[in-house]
CSV table of C-alpha atoms in Angstrom, one decimal:
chain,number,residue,atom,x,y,z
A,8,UNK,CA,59.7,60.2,-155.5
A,9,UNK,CA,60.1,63.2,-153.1
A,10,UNK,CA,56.7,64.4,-153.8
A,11,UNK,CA,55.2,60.9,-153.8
A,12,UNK,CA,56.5,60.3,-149.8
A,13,UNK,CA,55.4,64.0,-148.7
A,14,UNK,CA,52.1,62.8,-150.1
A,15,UNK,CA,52.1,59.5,-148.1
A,16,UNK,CA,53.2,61.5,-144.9
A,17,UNK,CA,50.6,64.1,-145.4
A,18,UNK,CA,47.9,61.2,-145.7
A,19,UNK,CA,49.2,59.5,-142.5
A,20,UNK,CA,48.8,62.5,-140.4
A,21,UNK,CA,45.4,63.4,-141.7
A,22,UNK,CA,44.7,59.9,-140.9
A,23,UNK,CA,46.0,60.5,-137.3
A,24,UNK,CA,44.4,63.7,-136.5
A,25,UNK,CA,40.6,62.5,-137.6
A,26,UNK,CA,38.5,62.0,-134.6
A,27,UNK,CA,35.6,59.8,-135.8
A,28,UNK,CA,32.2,61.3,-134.4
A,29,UNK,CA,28.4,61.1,-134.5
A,30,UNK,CA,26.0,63.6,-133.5
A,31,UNK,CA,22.3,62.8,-133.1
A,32,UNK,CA,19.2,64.7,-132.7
A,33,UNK,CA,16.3,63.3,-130.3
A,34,UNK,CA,13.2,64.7,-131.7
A,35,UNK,CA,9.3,64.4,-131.8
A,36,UNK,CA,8.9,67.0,-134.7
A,37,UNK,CA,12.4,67.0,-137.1
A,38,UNK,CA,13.0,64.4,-140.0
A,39,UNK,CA,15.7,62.1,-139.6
A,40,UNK,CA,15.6,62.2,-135.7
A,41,UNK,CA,15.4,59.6,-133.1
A,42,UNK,CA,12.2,59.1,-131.3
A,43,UNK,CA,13.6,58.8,-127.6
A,44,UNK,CA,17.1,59.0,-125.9
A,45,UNK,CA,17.1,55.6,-125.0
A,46,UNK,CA,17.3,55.2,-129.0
A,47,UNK,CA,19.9,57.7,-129.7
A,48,UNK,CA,22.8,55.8,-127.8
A,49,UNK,CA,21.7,53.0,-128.3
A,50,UNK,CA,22.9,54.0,-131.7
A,51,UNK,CA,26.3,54.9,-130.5
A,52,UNK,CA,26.8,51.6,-129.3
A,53,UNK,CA,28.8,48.3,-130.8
A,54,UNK,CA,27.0,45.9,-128.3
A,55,UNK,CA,28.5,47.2,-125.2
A,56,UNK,CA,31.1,49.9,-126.2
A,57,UNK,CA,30.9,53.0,-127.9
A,58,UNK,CA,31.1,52.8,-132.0
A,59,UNK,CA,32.4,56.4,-132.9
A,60,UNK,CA,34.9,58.3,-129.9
A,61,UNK,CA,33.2,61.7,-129.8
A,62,UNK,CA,29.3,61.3,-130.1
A,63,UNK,CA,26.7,64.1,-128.9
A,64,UNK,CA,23.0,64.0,-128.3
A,65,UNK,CA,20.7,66.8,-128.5
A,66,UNK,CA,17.3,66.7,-127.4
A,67,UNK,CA,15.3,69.6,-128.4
A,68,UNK,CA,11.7,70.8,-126.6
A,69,UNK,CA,9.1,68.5,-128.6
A,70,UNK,CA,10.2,65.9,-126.1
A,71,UNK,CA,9.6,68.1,-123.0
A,72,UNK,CA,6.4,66.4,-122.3
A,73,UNK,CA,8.2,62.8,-122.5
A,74,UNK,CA,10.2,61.5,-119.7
A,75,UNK,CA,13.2,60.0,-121.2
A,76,UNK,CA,15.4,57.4,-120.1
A,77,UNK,CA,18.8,55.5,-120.7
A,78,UNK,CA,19.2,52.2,-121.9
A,79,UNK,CA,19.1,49.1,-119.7
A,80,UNK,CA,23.0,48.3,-120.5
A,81,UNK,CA,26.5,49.7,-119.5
A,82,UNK,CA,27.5,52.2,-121.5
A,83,UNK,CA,31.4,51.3,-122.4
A,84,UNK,CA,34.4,53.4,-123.9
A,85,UNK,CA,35.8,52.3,-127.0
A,86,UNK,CA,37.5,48.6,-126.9
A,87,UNK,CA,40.6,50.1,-126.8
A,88,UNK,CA,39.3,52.9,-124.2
A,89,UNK,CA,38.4,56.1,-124.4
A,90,UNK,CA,35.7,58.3,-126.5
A,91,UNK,CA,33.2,60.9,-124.8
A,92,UNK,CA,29.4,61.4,-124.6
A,93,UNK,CA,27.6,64.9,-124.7
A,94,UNK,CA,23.8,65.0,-124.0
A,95,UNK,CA,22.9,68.3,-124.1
A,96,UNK,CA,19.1,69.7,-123.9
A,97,UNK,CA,18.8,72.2,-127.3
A,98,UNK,CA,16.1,74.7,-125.7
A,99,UNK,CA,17.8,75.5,-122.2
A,100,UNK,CA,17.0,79.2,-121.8
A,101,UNK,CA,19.4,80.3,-119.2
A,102,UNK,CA,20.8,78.7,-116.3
A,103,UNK,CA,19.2,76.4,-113.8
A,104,UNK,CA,18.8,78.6,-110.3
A,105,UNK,CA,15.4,78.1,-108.9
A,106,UNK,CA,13.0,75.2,-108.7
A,107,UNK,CA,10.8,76.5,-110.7
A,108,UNK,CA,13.4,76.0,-113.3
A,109,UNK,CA,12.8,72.2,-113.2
A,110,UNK,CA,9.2,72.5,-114.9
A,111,UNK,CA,10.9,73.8,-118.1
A,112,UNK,CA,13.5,70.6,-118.4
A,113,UNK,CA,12.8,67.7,-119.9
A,114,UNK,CA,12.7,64.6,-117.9
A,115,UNK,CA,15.1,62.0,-117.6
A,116,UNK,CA,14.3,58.9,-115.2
A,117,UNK,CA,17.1,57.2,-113.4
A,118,UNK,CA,16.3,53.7,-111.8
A,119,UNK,CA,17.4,50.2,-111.5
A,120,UNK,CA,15.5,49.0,-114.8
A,121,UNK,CA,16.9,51.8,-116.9
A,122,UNK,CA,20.1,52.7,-114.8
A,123,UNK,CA,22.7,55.8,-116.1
A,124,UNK,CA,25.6,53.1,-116.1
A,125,UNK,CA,28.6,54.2,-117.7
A,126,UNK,CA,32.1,53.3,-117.8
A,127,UNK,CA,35.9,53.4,-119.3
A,128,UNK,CA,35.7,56.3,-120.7
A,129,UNK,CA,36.8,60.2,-121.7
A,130,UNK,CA,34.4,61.8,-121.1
A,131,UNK,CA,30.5,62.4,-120.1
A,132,UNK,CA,28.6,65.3,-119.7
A,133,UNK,CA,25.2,66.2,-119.4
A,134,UNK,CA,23.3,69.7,-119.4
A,135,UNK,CA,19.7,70.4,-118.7
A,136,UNK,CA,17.5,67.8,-117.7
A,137,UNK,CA,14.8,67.1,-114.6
A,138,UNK,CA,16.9,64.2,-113.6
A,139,UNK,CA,14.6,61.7,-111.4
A,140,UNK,CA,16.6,58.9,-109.6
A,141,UNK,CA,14.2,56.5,-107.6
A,142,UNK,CA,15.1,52.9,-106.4
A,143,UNK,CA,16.8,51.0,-104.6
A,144,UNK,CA,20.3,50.0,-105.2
A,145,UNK,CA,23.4,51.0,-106.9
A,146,UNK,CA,22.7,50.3,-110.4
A,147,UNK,CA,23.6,53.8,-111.6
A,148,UNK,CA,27.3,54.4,-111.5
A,149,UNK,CA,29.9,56.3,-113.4
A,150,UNK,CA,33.3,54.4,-113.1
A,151,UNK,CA,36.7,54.9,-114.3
A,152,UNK,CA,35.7,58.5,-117.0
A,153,UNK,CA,38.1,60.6,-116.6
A,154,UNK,CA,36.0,64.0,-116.8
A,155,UNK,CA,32.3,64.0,-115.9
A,156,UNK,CA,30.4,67.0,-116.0
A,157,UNK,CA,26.8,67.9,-114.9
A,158,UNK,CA,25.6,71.4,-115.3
A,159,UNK,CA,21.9,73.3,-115.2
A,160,UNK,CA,20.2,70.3,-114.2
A,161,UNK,CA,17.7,69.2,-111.4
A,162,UNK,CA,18.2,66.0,-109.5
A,163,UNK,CA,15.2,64.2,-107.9
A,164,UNK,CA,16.8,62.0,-105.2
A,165,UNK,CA,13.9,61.5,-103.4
A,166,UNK,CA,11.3,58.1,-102.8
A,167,UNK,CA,7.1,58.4,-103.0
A,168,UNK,CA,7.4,55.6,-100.4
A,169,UNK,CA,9.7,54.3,-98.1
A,170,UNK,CA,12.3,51.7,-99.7
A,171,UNK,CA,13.4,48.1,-97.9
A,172,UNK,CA,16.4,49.5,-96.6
A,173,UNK,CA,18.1,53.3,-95.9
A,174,UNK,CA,21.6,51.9,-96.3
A,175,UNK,CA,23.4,50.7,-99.1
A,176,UNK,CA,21.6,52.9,-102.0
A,177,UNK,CA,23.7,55.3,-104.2
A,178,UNK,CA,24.1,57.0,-107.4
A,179,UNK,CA,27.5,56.5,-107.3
A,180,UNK,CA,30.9,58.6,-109.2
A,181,UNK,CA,34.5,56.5,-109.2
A,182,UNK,CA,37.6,56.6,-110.2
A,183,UNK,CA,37.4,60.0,-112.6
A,184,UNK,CA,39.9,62.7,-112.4
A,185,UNK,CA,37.5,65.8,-112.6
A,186,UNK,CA,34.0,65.5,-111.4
A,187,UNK,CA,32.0,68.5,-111.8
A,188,UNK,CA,28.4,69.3,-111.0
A,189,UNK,CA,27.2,73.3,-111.7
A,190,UNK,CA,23.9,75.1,-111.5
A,191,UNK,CA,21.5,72.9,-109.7
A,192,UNK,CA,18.2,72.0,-107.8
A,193,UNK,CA,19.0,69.0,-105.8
A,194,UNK,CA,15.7,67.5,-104.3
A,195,UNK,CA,16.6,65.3,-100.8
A,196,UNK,CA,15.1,63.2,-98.4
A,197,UNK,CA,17.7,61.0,-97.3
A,198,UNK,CA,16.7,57.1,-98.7
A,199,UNK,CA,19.8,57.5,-101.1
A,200,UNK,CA,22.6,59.6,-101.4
A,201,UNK,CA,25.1,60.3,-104.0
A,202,UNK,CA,28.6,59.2,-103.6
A,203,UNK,CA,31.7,60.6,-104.9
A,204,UNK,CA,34.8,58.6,-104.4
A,205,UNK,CA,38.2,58.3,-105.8
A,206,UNK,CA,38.0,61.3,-107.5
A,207,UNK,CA,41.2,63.7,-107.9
A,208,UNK,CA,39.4,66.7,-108.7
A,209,UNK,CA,35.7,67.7,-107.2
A,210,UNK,CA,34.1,70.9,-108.7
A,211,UNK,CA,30.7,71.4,-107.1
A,212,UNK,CA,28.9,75.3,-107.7
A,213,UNK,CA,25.7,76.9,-107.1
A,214,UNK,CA,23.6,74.2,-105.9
A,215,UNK,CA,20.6,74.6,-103.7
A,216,UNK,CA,19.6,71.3,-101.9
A,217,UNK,CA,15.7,71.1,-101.3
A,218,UNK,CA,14.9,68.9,-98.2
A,219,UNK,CA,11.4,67.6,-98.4
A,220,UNK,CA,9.1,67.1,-95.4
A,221,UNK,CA,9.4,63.5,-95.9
A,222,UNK,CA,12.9,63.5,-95.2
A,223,UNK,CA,13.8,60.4,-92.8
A,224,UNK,CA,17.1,60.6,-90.2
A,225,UNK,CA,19.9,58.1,-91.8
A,226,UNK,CA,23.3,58.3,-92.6
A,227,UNK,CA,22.8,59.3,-96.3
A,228,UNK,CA,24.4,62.4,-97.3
A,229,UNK,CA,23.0,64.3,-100.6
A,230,UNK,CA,26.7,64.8,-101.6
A,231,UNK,CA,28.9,62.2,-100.1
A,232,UNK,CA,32.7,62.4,-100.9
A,233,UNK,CA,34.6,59.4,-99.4
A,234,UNK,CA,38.0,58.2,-100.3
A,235,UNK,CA,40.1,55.1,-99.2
A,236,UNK,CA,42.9,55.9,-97.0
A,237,UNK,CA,45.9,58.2,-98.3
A,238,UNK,CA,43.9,58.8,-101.8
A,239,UNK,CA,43.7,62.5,-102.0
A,240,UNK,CA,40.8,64.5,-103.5
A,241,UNK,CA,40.9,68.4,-104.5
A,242,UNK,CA,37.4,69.4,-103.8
A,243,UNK,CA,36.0,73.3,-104.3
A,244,UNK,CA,32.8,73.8,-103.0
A,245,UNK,CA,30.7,77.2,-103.7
């Protein structure tokens, strides 16, 4: 009987300390790969919300010559909440401190028909793409993730022609307790900015912001860190 009941508790902890995952490979070459990224979480996903709660994407250099993009959906936690996504670029030589960098990155467009919309959960994180962000709007948002990391990365925030309006359009980070962005070309012109807000913790190093020619005057910030009154934000800038 004793050993019988150590059995069942020994079960009941295994059963408690399993962390359900899935990790996918994006590939143009390998066997048993996705084709696109767009494919890959789509493949994490139970119509809306996350299937599995840790789940990592790697996307290795057959795809550097094909821009990549997210689904048109947002991305949900599990039902209950929680669970994290990693999306991590395989081939990334070393870390991300000049333009020039960029060229060797794959692609990743951002944009109101295929938005980077994600919400309710632990964590995101995303290392070493050419991220593009054009349009207007604020169909790209992270809400409510509690750590949110982007590292070795280049961010296009800029327009090839003027948009309706230079208000109003945002990549937008809310309600996370650790936002981190590390190692990065940021491309600006003003027509959008990106907007951190109710964020406890703000970790922001090495970045070099390119201002184009083109740049118009507005309001728009390329980092913009704005709170409601009495919510308090621990922001290190280097």
């Amino acid at each position: 009987m004793k050993k019988d009941s150590a059995l069942k508790t020994l079960i009941v902890l295994l059963l408690c300390t399993w962390v359900s995952s899935k990790d996918l490979l994006v590939s143009l070459s390998a066997s048993n790969a996705y084709a696109s990224l767009d494919q890959a979480i789509q493949a994490l996903m139970s119509g809306e919300n996350l299937a599995e709660e840790s789940n990592t994407i790697t996307v290795d250099s057959s795809c550097l010559s094909t821009p990549q993009q997210f689904p048109n959906t947002q991305i949900q936690g599990l039902i209950p909440g929680g669970g994290s996504i990693s999306i991590i670029y395989s081939d990334l030589a070393h870390l991300v401190t000049q333009i020039t960098d960029c060229d060797d990155l794959p692609v990743l467009l951002v944009n109101p028909n295929n938005p980077m919309a994600l919400s309710n959960m632990a964590s995101f994180s995303i290392s070493g793409f050419n991220i593009i962000y054009t349009g207007a709007g604020t169909s790209s948002s992270i809400m409510n993730v509690e750590t949110v990391v982007f590292s070795n990365f280049c961010f296009d925030n800029t327009e090839f022609s003027a948009l309706s309006s230079a208000s109003g359009n945002s990549f937008t980070v809310s309600g996370v307790t650790e936002f981190s962005m590390k190692n990065v070309i940021y491309f600006f012109d003003a027509y959008k900015e990106f907007l951190i807000t109710q964020t406890d913790q703000i970790i922001i190093k090495n970045i070099t912001v390119v201002l184009l020619w083109s740049t118009i005057d507005s309001r728009n910030a390329a980092l913009s860190i704005s709170n409601p009154q009495f919510y308090h934000s621990n922001s290190n800038i280097t």
